[in-house]
PDB file of C-alpha atoms in Angstrom:
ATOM      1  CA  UNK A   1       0.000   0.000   0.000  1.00 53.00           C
ATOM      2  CA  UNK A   2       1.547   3.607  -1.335  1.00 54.00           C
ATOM      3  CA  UNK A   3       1.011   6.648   1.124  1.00 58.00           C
ATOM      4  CA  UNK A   4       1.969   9.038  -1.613  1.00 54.00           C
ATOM      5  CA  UNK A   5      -1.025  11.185  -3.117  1.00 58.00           C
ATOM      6  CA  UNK A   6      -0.657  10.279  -6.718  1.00 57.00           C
ATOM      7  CA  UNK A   7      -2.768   8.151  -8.294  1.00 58.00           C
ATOM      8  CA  UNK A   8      -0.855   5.916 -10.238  1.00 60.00           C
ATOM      9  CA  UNK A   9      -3.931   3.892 -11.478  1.00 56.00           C
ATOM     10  CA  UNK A  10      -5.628   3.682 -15.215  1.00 57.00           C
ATOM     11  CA  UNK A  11      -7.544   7.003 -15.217  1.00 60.00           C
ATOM     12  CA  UNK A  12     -10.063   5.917 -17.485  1.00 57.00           C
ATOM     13  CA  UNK A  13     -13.137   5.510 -15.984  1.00 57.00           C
ATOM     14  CA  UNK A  14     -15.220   5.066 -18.897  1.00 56.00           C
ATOM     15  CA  UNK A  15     -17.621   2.259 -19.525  1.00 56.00           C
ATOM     16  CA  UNK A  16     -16.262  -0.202 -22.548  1.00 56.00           C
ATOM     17  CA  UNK A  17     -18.337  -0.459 -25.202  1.00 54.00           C
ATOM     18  CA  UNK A  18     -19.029  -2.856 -28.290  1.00 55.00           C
ATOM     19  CA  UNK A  19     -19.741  -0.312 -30.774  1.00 55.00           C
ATOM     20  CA  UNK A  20     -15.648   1.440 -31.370  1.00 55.00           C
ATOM     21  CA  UNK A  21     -16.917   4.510 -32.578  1.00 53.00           C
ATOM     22  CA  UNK A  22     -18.390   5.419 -29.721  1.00 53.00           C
ATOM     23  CA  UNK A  23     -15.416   4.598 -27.278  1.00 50.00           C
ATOM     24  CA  UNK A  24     -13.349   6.726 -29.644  1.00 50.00           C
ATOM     25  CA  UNK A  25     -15.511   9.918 -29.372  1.00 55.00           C
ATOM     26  CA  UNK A  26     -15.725   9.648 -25.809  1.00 56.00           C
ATOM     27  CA  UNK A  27     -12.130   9.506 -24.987  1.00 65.00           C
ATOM     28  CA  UNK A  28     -11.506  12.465 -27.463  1.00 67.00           C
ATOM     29  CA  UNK A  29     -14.419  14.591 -25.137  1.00 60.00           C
ATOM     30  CA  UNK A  30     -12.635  13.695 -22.462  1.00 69.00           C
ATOM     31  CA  UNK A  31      -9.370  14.115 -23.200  1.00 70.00           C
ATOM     32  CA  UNK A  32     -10.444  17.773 -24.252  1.00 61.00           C
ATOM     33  CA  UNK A  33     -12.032  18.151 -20.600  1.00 65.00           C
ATOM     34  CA  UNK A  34      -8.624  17.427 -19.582  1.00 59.00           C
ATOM     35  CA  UNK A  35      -6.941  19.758 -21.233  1.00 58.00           C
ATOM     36  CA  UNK A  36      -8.977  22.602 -20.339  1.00 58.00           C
ATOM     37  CA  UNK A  37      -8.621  21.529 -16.588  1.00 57.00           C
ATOM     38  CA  UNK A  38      -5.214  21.519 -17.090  1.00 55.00           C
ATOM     39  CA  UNK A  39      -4.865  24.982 -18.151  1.00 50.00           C
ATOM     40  CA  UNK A  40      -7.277  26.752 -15.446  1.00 51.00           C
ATOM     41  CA  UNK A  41      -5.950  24.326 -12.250  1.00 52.00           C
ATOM     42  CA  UNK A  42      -2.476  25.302 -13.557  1.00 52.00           C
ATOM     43  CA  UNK A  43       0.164  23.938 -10.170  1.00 54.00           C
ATOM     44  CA  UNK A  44       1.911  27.262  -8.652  1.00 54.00           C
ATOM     45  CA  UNK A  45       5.289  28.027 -10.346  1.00 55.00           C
ATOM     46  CA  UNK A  46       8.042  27.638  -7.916  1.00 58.00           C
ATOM     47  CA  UNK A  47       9.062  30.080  -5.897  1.00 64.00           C
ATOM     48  CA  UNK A  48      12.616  31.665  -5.756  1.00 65.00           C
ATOM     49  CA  UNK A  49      15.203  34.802  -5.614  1.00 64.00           C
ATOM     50  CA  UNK A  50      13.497  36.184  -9.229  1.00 73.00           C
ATOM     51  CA  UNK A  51      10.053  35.161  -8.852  1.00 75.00           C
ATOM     52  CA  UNK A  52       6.659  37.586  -8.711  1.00 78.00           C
ATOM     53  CA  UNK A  53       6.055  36.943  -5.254  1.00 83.00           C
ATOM     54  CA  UNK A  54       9.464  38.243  -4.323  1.00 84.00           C
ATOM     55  CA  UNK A  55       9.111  41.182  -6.555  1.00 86.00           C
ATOM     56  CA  UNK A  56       5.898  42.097  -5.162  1.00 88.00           C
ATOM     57  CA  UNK A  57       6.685  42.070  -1.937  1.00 87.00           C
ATOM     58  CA  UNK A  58       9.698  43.595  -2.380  1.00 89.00           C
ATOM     59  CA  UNK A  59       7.379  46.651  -4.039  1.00 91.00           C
ATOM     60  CA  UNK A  60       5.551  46.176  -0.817  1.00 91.00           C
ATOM     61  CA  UNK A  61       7.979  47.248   1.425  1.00 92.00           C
ATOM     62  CA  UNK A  62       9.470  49.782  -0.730  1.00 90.00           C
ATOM     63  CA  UNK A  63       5.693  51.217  -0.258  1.00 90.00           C
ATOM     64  CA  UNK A  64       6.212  51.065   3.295  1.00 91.00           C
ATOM     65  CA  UNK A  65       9.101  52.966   3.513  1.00 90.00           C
ATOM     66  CA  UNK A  66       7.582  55.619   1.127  1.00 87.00           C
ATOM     67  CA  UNK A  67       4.133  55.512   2.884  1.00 86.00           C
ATOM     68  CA  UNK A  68       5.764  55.571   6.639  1.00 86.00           C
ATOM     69  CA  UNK A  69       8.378  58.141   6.104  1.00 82.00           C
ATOM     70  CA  UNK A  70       5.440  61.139   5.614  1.00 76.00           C
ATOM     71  CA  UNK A  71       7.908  62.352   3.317  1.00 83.00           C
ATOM     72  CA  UNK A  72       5.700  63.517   0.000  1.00 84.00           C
ATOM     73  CA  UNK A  73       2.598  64.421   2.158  1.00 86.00           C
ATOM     74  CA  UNK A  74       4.112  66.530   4.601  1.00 86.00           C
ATOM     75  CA  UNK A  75       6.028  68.053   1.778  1.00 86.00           C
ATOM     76  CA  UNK A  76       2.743  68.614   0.089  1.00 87.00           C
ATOM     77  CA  UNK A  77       1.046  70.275   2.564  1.00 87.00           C
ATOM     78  CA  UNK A  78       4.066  72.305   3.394  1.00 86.00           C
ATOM     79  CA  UNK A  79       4.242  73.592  -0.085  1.00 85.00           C
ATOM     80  CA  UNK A  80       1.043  74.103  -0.631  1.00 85.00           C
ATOM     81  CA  UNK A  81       0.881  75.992   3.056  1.00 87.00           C
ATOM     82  CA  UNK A  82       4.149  78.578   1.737  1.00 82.00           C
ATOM     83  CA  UNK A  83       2.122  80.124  -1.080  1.00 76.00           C
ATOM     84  CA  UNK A  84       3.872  83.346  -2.520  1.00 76.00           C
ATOM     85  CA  UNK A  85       5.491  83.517   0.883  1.00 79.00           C
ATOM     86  CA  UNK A  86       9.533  83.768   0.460  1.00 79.00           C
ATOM     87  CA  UNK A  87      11.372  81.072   0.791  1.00 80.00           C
ATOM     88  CA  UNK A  88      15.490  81.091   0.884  1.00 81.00           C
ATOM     89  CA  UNK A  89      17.296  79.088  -1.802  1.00 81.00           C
ATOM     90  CA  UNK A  90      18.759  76.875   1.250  1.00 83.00           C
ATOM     91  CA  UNK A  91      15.434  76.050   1.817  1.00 84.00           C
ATOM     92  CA  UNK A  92      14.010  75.689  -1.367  1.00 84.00           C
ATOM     93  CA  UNK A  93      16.879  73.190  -2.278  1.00 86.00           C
ATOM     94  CA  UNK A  94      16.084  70.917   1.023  1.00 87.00           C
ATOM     95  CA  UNK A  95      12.386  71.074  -0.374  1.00 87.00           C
ATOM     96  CA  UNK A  96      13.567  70.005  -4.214  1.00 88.00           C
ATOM     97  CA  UNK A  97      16.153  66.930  -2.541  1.00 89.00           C
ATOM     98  CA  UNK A  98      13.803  65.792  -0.305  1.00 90.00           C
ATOM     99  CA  UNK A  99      10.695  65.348  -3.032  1.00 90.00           C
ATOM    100  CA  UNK A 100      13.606  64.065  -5.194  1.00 91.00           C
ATOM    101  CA  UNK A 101      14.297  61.135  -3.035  1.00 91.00           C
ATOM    102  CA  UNK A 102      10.604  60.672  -1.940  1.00 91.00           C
ATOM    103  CA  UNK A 103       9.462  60.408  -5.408  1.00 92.00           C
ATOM    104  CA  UNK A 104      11.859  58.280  -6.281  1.00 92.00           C
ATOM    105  CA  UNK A 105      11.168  56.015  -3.904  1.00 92.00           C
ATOM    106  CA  UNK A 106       7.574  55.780  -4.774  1.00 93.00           C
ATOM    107  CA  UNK A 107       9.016  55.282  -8.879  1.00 94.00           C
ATOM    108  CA  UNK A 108      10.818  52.275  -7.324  1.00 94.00           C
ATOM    109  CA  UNK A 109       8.199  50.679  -6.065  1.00 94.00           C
ATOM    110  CA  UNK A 110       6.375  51.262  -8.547  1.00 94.00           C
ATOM    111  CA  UNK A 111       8.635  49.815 -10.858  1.00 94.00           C
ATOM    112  CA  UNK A 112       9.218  46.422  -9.088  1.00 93.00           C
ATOM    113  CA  UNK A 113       5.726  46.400  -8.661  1.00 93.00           C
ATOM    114  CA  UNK A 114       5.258  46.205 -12.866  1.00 94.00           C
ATOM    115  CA  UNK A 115       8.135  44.207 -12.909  1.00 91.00           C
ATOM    116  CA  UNK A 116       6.408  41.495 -10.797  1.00 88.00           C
ATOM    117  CA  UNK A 117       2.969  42.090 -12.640  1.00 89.00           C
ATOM    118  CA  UNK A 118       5.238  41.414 -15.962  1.00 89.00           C
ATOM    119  CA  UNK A 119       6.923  37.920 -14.316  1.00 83.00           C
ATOM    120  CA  UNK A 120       3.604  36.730 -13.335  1.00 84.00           C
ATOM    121  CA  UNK A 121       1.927  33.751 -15.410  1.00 78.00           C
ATOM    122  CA  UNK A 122      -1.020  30.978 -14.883  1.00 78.00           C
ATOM    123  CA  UNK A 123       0.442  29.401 -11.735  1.00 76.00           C
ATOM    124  CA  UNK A 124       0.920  33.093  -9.828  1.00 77.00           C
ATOM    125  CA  UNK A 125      -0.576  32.914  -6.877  1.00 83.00           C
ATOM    126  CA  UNK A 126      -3.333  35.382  -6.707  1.00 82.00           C
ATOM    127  CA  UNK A 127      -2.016  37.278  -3.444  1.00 85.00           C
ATOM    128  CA  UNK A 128       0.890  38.048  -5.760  1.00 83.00           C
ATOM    129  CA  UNK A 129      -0.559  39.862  -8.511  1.00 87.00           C
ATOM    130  CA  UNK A 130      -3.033  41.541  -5.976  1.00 91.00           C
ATOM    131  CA  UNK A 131      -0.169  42.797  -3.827  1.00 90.00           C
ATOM    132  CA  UNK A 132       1.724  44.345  -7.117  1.00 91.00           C
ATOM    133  CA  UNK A 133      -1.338  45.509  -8.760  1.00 92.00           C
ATOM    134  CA  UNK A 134      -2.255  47.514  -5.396  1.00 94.00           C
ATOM    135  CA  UNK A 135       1.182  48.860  -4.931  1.00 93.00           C
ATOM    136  CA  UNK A 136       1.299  50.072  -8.670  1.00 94.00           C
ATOM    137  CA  UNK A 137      -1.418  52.016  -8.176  1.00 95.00           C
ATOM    138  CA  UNK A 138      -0.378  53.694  -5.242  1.00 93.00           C
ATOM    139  CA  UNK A 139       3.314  54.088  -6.344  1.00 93.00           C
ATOM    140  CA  UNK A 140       2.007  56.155  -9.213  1.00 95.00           C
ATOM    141  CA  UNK A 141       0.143  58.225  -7.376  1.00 94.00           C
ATOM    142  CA  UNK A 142       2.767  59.237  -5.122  1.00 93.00           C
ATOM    143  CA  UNK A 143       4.719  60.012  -8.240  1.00 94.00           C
ATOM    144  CA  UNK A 144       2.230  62.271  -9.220  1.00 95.00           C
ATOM    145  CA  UNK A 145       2.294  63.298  -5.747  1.00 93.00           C
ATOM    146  CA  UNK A 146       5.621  64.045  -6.186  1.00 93.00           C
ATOM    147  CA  UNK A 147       5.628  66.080  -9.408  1.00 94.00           C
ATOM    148  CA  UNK A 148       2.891  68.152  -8.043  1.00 92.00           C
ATOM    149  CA  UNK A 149       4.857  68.866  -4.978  1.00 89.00           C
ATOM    150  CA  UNK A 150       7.869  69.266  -6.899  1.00 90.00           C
ATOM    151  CA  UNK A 151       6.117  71.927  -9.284  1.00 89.00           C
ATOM    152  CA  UNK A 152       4.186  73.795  -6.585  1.00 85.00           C
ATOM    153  CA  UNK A 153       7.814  74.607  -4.348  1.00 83.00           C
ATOM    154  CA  UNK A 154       8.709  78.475  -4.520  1.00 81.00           C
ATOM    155  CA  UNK A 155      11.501  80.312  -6.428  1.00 80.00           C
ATOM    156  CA  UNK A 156      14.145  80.783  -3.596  1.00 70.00           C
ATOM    157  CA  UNK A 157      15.126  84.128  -2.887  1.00 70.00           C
ATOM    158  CA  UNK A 158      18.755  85.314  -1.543  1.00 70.00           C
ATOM    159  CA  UNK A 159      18.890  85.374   2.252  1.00 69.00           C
ATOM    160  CA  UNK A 160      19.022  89.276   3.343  1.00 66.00           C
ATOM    161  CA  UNK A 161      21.414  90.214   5.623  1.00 64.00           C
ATOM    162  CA  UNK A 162      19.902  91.356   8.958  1.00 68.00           C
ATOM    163  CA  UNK A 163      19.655  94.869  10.244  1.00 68.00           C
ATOM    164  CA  UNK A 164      21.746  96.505  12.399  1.00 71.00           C
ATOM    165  CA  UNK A 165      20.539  98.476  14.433  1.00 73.00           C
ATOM    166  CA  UNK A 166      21.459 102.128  14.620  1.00 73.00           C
ATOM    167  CA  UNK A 167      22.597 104.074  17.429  1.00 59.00           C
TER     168      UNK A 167
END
């Protein structure tokens, strides 16, 4: 008695017949059947280093560290909040570096994100492709987060000396 799961019997269930033209039609319908089992209950593709899980978790956490840093929003609002205020060019060039690297964390993730979404095929598990389809979406938005933010920042002006007073 085998303990392993495959079924190593005849797989041909069907009743046997005296007429051959009828046995030969029936194992061509099934033998279709199989086929298009075959292709829907596809087995998982294995795992590894360069697989579509791995990407799309790796875009996951690449998310994470855009999403949890505040980076982009803050920046947003910041901008946004400034207005035709002046801003000094030291400033204005900590704004610009720090929407730099904030957007192009969020075009990383993005990136992997299609990457995985490319890699996948019929045995990707489905928590794969959800994962990179969700952190697509959400990369690009923070990109266009980023442009906007990146757009919006103020000319810098030249820091004026301050006044002394007179005596």
């Amino acid at each position: 008695m085998s303990t392993s799961l495959e079924n190593t019997g005849p797989t041909d269930h069907s009743p046997e017949t005296d007429e051959p033209g009828e046995a030969v039609e029936h194992d061509e319908a099934t033998e279709a059947e199989a086929a298009e089992e075959s292709a829907f209950m596809a087995d998982p593709r294995p795992g590894g280093v360069l697989s579509t899980e791995t990407f799309g978790l790796v875009a996951l956490f690449l998310l994470a560290i855009t999403m949890f840093s505040g980076q982009l929003i803050g920046l947003l609002t910041t901008v946004s909040s400034i207005g035709d205020q002046p801003v000094t060019v030291a400033q204005v060039a900590q704004l610009n570096t720090q929407i730099t690297v904030g957007g192009t964390l969020a075009a990383a993730s993005a990136l992997t994100a299609a990457l995985a979404l490319v890699l996948s095929g019929t045995g990707t598990r489905d928590w794969a492709r959800w994962t990179a389809s969700a952190v697509l979406i959400t990369g690009l938005l923070l990109v266009v987060v980023a442009v906007l933010t990146y757009l919006q920042v103020p000319a810098g002006v030249a820091q004026q000396p301050p006044m002394m007073p007179t005596g």
